[in-house]
mmCIF file of C-alpha atoms in Angstrom:
data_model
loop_
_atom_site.group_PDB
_atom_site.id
_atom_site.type_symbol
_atom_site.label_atom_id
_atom_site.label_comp_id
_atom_site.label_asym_id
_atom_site.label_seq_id
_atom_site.Cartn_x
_atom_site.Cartn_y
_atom_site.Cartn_z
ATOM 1 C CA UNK A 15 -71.638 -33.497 -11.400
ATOM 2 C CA UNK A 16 -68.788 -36.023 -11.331
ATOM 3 C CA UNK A 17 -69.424 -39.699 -10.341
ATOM 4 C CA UNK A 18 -67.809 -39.174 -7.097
ATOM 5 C CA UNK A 19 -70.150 -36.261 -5.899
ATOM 6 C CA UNK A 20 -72.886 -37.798 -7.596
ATOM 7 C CA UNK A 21 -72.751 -41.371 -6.059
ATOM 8 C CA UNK A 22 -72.236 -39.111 -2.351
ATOM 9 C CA UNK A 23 -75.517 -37.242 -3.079
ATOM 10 C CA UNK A 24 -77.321 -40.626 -3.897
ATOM 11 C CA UNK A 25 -76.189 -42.201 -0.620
ATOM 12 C CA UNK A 26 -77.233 -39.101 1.286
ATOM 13 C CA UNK A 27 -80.493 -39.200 -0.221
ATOM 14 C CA UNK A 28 -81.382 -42.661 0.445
ATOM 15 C CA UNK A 29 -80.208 -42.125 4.065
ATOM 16 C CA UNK A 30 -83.092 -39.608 4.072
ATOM 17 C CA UNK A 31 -80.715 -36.609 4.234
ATOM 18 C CA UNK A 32 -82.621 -34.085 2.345
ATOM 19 C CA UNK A 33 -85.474 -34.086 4.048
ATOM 20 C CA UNK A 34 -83.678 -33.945 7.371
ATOM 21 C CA UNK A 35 -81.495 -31.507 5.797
ATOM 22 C CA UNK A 36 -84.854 -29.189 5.010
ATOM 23 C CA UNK A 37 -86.326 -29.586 8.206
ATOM 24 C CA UNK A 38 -83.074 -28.633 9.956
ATOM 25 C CA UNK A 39 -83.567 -25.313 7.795
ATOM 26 C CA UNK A 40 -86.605 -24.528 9.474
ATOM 27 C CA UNK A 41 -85.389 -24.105 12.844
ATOM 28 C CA UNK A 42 -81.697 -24.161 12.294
ATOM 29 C CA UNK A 43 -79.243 -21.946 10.707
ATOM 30 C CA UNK A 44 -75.082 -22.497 10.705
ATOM 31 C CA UNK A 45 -74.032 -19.191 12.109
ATOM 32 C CA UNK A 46 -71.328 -17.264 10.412
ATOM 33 C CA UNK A 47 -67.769 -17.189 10.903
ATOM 34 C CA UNK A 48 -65.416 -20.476 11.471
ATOM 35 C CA UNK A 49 -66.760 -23.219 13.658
ATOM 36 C CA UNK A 50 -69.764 -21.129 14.668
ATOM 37 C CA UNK A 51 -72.282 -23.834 14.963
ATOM 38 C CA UNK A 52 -75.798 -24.349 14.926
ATOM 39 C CA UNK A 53 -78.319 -21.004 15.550
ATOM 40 C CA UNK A 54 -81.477 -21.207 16.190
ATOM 41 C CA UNK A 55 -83.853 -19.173 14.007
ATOM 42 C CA UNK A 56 -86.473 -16.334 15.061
ATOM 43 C CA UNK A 57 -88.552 -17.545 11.941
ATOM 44 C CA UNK A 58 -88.202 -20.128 9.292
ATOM 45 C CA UNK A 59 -86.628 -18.630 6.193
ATOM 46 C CA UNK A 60 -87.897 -18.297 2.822
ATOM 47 C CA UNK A 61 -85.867 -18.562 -0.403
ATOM 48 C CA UNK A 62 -86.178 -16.537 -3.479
ATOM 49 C CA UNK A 63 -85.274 -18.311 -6.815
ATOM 50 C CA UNK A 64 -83.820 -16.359 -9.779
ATOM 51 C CA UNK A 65 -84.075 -17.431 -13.491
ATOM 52 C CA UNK A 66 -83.653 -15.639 -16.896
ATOM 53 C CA UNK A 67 -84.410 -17.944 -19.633
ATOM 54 C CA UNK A 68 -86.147 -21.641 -20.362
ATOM 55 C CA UNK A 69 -84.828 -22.539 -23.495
ATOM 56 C CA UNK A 70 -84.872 -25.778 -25.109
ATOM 57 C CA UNK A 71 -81.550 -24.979 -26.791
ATOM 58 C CA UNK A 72 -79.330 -23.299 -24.668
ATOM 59 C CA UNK A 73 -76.047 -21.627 -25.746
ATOM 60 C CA UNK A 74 -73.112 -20.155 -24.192
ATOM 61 C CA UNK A 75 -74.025 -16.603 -25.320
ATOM 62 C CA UNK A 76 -77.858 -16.655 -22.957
ATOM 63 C CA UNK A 77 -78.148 -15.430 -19.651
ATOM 64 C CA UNK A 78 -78.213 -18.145 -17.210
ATOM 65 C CA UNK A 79 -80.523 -20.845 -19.943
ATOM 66 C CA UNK A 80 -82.405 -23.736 -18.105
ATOM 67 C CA UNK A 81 -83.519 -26.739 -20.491
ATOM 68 C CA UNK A 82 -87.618 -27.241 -20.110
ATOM 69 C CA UNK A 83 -86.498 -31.070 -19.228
ATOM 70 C CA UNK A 84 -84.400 -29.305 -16.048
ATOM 71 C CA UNK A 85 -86.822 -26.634 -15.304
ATOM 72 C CA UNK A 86 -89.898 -29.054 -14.807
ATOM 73 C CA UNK A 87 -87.528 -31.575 -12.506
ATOM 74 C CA UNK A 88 -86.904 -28.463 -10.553
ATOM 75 C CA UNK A 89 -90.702 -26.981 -10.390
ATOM 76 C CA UNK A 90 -91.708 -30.832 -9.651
ATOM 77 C CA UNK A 91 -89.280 -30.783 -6.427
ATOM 78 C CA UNK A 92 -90.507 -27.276 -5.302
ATOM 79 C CA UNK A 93 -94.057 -28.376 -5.771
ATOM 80 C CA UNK A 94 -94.122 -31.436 -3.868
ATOM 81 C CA UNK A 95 -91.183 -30.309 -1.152
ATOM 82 C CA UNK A 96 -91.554 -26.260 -0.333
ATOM 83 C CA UNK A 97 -94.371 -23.903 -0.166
ATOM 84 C CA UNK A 98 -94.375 -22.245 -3.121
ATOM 85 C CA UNK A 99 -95.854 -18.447 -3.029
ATOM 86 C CA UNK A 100 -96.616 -15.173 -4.610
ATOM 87 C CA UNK A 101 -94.583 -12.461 -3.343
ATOM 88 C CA UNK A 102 -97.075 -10.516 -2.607
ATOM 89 C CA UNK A 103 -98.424 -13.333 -0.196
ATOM 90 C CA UNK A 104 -94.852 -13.578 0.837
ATOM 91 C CA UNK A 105 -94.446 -9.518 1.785
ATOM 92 C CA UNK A 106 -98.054 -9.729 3.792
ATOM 93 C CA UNK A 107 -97.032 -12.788 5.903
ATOM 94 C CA UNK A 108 -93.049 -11.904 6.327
ATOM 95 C CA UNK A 109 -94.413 -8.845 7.517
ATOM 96 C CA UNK A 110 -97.045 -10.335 9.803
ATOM 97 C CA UNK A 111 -94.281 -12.477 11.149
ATOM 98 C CA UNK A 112 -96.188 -16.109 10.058
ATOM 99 C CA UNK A 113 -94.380 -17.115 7.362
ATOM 100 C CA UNK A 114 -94.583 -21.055 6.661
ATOM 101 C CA UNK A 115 -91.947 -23.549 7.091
ATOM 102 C CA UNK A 116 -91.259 -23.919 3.650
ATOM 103 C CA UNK A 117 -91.822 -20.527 1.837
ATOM 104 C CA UNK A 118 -90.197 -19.809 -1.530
ATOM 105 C CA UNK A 119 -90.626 -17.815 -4.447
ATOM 106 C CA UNK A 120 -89.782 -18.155 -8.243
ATOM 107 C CA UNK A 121 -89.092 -14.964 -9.987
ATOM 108 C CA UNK A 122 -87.459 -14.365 -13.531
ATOM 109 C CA UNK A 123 -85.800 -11.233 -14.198
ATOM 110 C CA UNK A 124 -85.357 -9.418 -17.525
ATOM 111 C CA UNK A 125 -89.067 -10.323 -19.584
ATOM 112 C CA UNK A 126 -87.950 -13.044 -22.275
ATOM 113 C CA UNK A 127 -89.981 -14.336 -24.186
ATOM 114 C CA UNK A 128 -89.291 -18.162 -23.500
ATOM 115 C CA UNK A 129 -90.288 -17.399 -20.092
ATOM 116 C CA UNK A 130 -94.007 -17.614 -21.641
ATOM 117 C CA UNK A 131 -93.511 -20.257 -24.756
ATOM 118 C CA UNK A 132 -91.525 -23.220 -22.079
ATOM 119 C CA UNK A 133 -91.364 -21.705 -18.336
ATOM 120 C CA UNK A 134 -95.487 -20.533 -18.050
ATOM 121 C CA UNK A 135 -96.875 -24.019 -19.037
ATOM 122 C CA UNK A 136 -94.412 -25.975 -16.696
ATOM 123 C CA UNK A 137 -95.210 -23.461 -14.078
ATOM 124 C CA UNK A 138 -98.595 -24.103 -14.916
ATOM 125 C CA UNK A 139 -98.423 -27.670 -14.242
ATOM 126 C CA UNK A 140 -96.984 -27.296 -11.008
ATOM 127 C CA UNK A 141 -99.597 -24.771 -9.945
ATOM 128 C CA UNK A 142 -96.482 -22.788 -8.931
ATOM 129 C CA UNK A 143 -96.849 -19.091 -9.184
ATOM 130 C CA UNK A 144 -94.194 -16.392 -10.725
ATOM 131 C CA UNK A 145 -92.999 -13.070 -11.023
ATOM 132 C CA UNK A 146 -91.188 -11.266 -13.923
ATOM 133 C CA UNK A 147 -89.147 -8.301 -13.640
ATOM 134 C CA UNK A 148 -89.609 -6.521 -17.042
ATOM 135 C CA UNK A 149 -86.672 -4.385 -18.878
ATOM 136 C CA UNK A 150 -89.943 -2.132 -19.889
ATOM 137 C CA UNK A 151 -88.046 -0.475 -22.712
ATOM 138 C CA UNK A 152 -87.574 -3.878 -24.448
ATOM 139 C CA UNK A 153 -91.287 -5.301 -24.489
ATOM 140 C CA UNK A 154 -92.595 -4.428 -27.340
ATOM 141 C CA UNK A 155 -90.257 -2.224 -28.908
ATOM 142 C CA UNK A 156 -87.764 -4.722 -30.921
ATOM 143 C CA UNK A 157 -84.870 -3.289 -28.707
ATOM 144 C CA UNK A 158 -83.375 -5.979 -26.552
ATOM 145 C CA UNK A 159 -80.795 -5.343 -22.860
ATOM 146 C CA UNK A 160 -77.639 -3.910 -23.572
ATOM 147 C CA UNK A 161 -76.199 -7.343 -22.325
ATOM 148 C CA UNK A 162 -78.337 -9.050 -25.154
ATOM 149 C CA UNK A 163 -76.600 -6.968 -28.296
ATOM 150 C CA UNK A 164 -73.152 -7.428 -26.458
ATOM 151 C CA UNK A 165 -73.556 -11.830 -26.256
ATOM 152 C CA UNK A 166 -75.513 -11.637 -29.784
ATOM 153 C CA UNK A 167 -72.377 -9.563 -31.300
ATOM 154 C CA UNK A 168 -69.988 -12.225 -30.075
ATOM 155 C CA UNK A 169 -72.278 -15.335 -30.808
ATOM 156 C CA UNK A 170 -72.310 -13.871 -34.530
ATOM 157 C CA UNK A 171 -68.083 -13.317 -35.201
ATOM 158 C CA UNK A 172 -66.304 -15.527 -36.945
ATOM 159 C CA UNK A 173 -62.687 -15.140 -36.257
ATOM 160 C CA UNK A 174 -60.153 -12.317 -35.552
ATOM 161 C CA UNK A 175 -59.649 -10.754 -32.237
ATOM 162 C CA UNK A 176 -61.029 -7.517 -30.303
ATOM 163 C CA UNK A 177 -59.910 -5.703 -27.519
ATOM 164 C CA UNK A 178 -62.322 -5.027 -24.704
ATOM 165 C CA UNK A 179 -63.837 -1.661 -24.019
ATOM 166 C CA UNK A 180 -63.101 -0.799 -20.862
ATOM 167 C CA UNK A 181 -60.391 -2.508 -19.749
ATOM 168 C CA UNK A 182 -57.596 0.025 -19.780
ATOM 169 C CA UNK A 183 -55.305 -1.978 -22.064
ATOM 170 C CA UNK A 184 -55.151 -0.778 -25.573
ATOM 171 C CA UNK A 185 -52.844 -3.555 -26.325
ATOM 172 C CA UNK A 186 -54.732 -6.419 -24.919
ATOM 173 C CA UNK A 187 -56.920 -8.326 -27.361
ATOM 174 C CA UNK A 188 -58.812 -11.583 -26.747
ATOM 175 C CA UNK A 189 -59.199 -13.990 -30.076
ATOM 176 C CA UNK A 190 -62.481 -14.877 -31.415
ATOM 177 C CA UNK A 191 -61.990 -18.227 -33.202
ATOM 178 C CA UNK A 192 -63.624 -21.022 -31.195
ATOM 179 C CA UNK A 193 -66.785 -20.607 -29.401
ATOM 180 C CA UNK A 194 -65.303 -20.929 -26.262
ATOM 181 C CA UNK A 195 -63.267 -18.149 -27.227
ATOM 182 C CA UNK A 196 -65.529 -15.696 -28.285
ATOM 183 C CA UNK A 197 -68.237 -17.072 -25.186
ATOM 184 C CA UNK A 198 -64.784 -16.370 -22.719
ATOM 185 C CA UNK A 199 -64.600 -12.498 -24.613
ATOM 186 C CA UNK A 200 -68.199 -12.033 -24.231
ATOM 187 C CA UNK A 201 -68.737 -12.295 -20.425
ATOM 188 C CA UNK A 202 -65.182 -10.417 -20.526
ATOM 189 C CA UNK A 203 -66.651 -7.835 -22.043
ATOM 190 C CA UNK A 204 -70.187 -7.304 -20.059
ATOM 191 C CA UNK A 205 -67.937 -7.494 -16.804
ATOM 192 C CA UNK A 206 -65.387 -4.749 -18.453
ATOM 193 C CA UNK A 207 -68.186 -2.519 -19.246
ATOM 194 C CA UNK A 208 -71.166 -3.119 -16.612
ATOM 195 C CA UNK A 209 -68.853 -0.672 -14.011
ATOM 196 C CA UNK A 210 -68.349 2.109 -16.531
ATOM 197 C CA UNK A 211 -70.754 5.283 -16.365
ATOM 198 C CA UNK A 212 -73.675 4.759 -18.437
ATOM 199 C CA UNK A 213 -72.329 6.912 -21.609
ATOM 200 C CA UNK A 214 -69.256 4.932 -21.679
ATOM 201 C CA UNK A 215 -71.289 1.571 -21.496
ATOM 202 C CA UNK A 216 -73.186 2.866 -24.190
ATOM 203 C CA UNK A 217 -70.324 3.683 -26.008
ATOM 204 C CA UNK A 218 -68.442 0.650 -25.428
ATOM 205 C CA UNK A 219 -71.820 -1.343 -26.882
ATOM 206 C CA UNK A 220 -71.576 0.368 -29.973
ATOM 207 C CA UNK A 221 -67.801 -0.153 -30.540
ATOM 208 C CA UNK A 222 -68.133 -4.176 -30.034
ATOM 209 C CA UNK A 223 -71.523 -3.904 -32.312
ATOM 210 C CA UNK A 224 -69.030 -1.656 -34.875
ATOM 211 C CA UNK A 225 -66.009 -4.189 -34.754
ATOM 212 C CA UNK A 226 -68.418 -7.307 -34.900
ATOM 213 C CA UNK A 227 -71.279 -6.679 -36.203
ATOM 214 C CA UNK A 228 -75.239 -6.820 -34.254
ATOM 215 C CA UNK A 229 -75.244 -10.274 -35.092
ATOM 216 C CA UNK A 230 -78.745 -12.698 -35.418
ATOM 217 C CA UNK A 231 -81.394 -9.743 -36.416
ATOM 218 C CA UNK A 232 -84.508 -11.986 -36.335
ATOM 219 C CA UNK A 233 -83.066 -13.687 -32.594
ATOM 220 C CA UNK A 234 -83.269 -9.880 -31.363
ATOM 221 C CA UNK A 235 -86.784 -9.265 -32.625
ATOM 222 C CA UNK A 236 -88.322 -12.713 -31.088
ATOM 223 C CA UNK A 237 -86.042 -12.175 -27.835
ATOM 224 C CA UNK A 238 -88.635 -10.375 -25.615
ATOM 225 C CA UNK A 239 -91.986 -10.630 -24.481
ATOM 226 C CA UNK A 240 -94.270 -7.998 -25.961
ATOM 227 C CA UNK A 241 -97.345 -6.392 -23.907
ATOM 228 C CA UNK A 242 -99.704 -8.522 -25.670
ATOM 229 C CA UNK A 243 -98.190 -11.354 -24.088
ATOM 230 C CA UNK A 244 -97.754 -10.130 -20.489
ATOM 231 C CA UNK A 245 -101.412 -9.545 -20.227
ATOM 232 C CA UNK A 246 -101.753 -13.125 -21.382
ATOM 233 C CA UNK A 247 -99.320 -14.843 -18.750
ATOM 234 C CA UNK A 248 -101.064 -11.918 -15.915
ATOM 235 C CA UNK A 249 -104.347 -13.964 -16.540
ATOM 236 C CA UNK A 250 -102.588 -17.470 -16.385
ATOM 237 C CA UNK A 251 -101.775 -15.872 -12.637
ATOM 238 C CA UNK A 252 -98.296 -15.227 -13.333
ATOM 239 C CA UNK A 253 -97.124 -11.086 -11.504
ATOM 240 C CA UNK A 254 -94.977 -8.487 -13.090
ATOM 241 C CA UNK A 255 -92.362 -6.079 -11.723
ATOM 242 C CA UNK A 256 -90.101 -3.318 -12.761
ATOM 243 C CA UNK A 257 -86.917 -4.028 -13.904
ATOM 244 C CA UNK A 258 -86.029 -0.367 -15.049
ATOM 245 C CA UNK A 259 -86.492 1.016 -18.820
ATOM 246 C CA UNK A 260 -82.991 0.107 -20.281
ATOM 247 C CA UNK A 261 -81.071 -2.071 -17.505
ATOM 248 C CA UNK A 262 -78.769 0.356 -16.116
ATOM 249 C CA UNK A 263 -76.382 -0.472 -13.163
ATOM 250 C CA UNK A 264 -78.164 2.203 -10.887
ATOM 251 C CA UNK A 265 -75.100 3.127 -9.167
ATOM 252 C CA UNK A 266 -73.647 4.089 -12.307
ATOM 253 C CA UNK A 267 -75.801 6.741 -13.218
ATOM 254 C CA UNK A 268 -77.060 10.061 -11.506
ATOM 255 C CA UNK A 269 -79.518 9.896 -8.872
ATOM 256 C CA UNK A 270 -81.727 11.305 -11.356
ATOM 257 C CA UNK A 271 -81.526 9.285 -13.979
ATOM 258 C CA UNK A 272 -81.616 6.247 -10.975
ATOM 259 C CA UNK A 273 -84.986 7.613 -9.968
ATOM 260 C CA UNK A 274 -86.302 8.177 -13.401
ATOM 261 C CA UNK A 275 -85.551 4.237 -14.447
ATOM 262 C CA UNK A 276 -87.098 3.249 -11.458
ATOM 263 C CA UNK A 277 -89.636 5.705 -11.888
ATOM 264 C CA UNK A 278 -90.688 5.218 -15.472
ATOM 265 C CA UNK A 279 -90.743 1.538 -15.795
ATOM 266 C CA UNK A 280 -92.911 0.875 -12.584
ATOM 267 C CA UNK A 281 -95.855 3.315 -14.193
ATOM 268 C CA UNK A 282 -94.905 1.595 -17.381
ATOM 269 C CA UNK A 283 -96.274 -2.329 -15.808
ATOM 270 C CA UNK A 284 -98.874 -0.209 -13.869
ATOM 271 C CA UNK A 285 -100.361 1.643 -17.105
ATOM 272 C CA UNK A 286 -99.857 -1.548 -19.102
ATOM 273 C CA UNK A 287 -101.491 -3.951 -16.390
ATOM 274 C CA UNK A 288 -104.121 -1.709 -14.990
ATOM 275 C CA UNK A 289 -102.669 -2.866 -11.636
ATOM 276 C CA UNK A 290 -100.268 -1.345 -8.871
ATOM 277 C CA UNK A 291 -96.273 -3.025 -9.685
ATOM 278 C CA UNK A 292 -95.212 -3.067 -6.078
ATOM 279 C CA UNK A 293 -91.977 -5.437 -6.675
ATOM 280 C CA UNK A 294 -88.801 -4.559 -8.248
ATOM 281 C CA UNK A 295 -85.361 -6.393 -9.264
ATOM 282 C CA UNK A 296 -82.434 -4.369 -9.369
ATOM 283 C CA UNK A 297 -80.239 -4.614 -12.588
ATOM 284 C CA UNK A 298 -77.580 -7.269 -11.724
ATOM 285 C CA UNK A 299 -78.587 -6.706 -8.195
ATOM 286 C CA UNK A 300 -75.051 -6.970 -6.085
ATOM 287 C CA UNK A 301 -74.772 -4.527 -3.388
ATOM 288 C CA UNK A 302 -72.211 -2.755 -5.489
ATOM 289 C CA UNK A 303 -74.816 -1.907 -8.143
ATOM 290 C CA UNK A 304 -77.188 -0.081 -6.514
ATOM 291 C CA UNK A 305 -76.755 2.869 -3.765
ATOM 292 C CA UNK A 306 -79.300 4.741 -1.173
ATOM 293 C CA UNK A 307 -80.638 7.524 -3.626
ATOM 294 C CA UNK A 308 -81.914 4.091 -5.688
ATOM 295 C CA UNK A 309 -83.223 2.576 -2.322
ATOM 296 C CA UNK A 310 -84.695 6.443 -1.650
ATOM 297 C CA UNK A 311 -86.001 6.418 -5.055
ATOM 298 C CA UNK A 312 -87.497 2.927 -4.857
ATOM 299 C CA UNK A 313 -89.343 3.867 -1.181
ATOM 300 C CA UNK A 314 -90.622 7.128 -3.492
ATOM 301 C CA UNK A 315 -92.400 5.465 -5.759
ATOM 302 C CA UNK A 316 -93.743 3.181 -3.427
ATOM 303 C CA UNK A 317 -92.328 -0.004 -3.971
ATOM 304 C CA UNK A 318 -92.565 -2.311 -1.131
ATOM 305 C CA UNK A 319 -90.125 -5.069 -2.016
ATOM 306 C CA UNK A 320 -86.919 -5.117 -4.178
ATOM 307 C CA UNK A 321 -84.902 -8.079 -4.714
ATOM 308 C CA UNK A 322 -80.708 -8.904 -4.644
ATOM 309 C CA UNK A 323 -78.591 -10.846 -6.343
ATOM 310 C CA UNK A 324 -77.429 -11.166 -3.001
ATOM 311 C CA UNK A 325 -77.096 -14.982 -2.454
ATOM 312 C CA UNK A 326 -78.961 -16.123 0.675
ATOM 313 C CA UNK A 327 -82.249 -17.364 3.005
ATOM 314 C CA UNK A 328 -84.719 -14.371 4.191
ATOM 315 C CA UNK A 329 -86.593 -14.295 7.026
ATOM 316 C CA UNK A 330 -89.225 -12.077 8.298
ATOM 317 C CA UNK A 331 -87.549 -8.887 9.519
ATOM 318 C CA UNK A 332 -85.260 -8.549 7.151
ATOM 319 C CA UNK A 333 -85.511 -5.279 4.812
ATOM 320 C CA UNK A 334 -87.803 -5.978 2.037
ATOM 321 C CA UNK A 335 -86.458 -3.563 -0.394
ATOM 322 C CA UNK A 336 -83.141 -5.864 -0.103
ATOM 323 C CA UNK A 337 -84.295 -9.393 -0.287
ATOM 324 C CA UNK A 338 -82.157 -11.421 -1.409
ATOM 325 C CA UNK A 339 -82.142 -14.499 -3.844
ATOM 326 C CA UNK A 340 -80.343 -17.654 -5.115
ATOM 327 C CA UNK A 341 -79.744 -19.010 -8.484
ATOM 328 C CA UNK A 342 -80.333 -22.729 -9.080
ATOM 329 C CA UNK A 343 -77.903 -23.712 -10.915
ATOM 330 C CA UNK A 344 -77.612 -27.522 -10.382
ATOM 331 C CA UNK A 345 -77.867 -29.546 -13.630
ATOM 332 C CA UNK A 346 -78.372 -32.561 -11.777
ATOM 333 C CA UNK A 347 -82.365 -32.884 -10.033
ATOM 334 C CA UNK A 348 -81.146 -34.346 -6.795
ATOM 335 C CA UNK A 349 -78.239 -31.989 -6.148
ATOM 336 C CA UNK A 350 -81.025 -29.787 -7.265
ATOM 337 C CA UNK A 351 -82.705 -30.998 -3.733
ATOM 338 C CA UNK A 352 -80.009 -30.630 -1.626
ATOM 339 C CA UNK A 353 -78.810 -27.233 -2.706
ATOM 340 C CA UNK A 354 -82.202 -25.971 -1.390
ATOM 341 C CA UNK A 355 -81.970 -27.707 1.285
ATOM 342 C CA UNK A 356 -78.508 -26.518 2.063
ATOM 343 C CA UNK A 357 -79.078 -22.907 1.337
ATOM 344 C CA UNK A 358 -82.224 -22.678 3.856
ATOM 345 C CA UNK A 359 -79.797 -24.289 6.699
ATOM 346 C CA UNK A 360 -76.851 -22.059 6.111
ATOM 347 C CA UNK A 361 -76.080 -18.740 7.041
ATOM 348 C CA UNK A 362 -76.974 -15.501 5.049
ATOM 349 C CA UNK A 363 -74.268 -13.855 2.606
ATOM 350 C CA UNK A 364 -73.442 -10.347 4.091
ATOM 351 C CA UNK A 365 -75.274 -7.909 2.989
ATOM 352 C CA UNK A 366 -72.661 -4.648 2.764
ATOM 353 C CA UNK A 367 -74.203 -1.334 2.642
ATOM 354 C CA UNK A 368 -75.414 -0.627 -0.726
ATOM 355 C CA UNK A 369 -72.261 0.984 -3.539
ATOM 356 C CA UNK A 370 -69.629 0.056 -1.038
ATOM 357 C CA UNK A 371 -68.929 -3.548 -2.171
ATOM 358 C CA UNK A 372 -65.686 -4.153 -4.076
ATOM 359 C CA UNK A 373 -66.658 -4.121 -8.176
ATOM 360 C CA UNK A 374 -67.698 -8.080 -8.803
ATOM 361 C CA UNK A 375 -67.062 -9.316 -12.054
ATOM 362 C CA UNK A 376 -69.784 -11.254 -13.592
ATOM 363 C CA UNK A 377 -71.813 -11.920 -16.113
ATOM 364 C CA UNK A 378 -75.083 -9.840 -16.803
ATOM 365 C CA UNK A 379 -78.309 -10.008 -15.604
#
């Protein structure tokens, strides 16, 4: 945050803005489209936070890190500001239609395993409760996401160059001698390859792995959470969804195969946890990565609520099995503040009917 911006958001807070700012959100919205103006809300919105990792050292080849130091500022703010609640409390009143000014959630998607060594005891503190969406074929097996051996191949070269699977160009190579280099040809490649059909992702994995080698072997093994674990953090109150077996983009593989992820990594919590898994994240999660048969597939199996990376506010009467979520990506606590703030007031992202998005590319999740 630049002194500029920073010395703004100070002046704003001791004006009292954020509050104001928050209450607006309950009421208020800024409807969409140029000068639309204020719109008054049927119901106050709730917000859905994404994270992936808590990691006292973070570096540019994780998934979306948050330092402990950050992560406590932020659960401290949500504590003492919002409503924090389970999803499943959140599904029963959005559906009820007496959802609380206030509302949001906290959910981490992929099943790390710093989200039980530094997120758990700060969530713990904070009495603020969580869900994790587990990759079920990486807990407990030693294999990690197909994102993870991509960033931990480029976070182990040392030099040289590689051309990106994918990208159509056989005589485009990207250099690998500075870290920012090789971090710049790593989230180059996961964007290259997260649009390709499964066995040409797969494919395109192995060829970085074969040019670069797998890189850190013992960071892979202590990456993920094992079942032993997830049992613990269930009885420290913390819930667990499906996140699919092996983190597929769903609307890059048969309908089949879409139903069988879904499928297979829901019975997967349910036979681990003794407990029905009624919440689900979709792999990356923008409407261009999933399609109906997955939404078809998800209703099959009886899930009840599926979350977006679609960025935006819900409010009660919006689909469940398309909620949608927002990252928190301020470094900075009070910005921190008024980005929450700011997202409840504004408008919703539109939501385009799911596989008919343009391709987006980012980074994975």
């Amino acid at each position: 945050m630049n002194p500029a911006k920073a010395a703004a958001a100070a002046i704003f807070q001791a004006a009292g803005g954020e509050p104001l700012l928050r209450a607006a959100g309950n009421r208020w919205m800024l409807a969409p489209g140029d000068g639309g103006g204020l719109k008054r809300r049927a119901a106050p919105p709730f917000l859905i936070l994404i994270y992936h990792r808590v990691h006292p050292a973070p570096d540019p080849f994780m998934i979306d890190p948050v330092p402990p130091a950050l992560f406590d500022a932020q659960m401290r703010h949500l504590a003492r500001a919002y409503r924090p609640l389970p999803l499943a409390e959140l599904l029963r009143r959005s559906r009820e239609g007496n959802v609380p000014d206030g509302a949001v959630a906290v959910t981490f998607d992929d099943g790390y395993a710093d989200n039980a060594d530094h997120a758990l005891p700060i969530l713990k503190r904070h009495g603020i409760p969580a869900t994790v969406f587990l990759v079920t074929g990486c807990i407990g097996t030693g294999r990690i996401p197909w994102h993870d051996e991509v960033l931990l191949a480029f976070a182990g070269a040392r030099g040289g160059a590689i051309r990106i699977p994918g990208t159509g160009d056989a005589t485009t190579t990207l250099p690998l001698d500075t870290e920012a280099q090789r971090h710049h040809a790593a989230f180059a490649a996961l964007a290259a390859l997260k649009p390709l059909p499964e066995a040409e992702r797969l494919a395109g994995v192995g060829a970085i792995q074969s040019a670069l080698g797998p890189g850190d072997a013992a960071a892979a093994v202590s990456l993920m959470l094992d079942w032993d674990r997830v049992r613990a953090m269930r009885g420290d109150g913390v819930t667990f969804g499906a996140h699919t077996v092996t983190h597929p983009i769903l609307s890059r593989v048969t309908p089949e195969r879409a139903r069988e992820e879904i499928t297979a990594s829901k019975q997967k919590v349910e036979s681990e946890l003794g407990e029905e898994a009624p919440f689900f994240a979709y792999p990356n999660g923008r409407p261009e990565d999933y399609d109906a048969a997955s939404v078809d597939a998800l209703r099959s199996a009886g899930v009840r609520a599926a979350l977006t990376t679609t960025f935006g506010a819900n409010e009660a009467g919006d689909d469940p099995l398309r909620w949608r979520r927002a990252a928190a990506w301020s470094a900075d606590p009070r910005r921190f503040a008024l980005q929450l703030a700011w997202y409840r007031l504004r408008g919703p992202e539109p939501m385009p009917a799911p596989g008919l998005a343009p391709l987006a590319a980012r980074g994975g999740r």
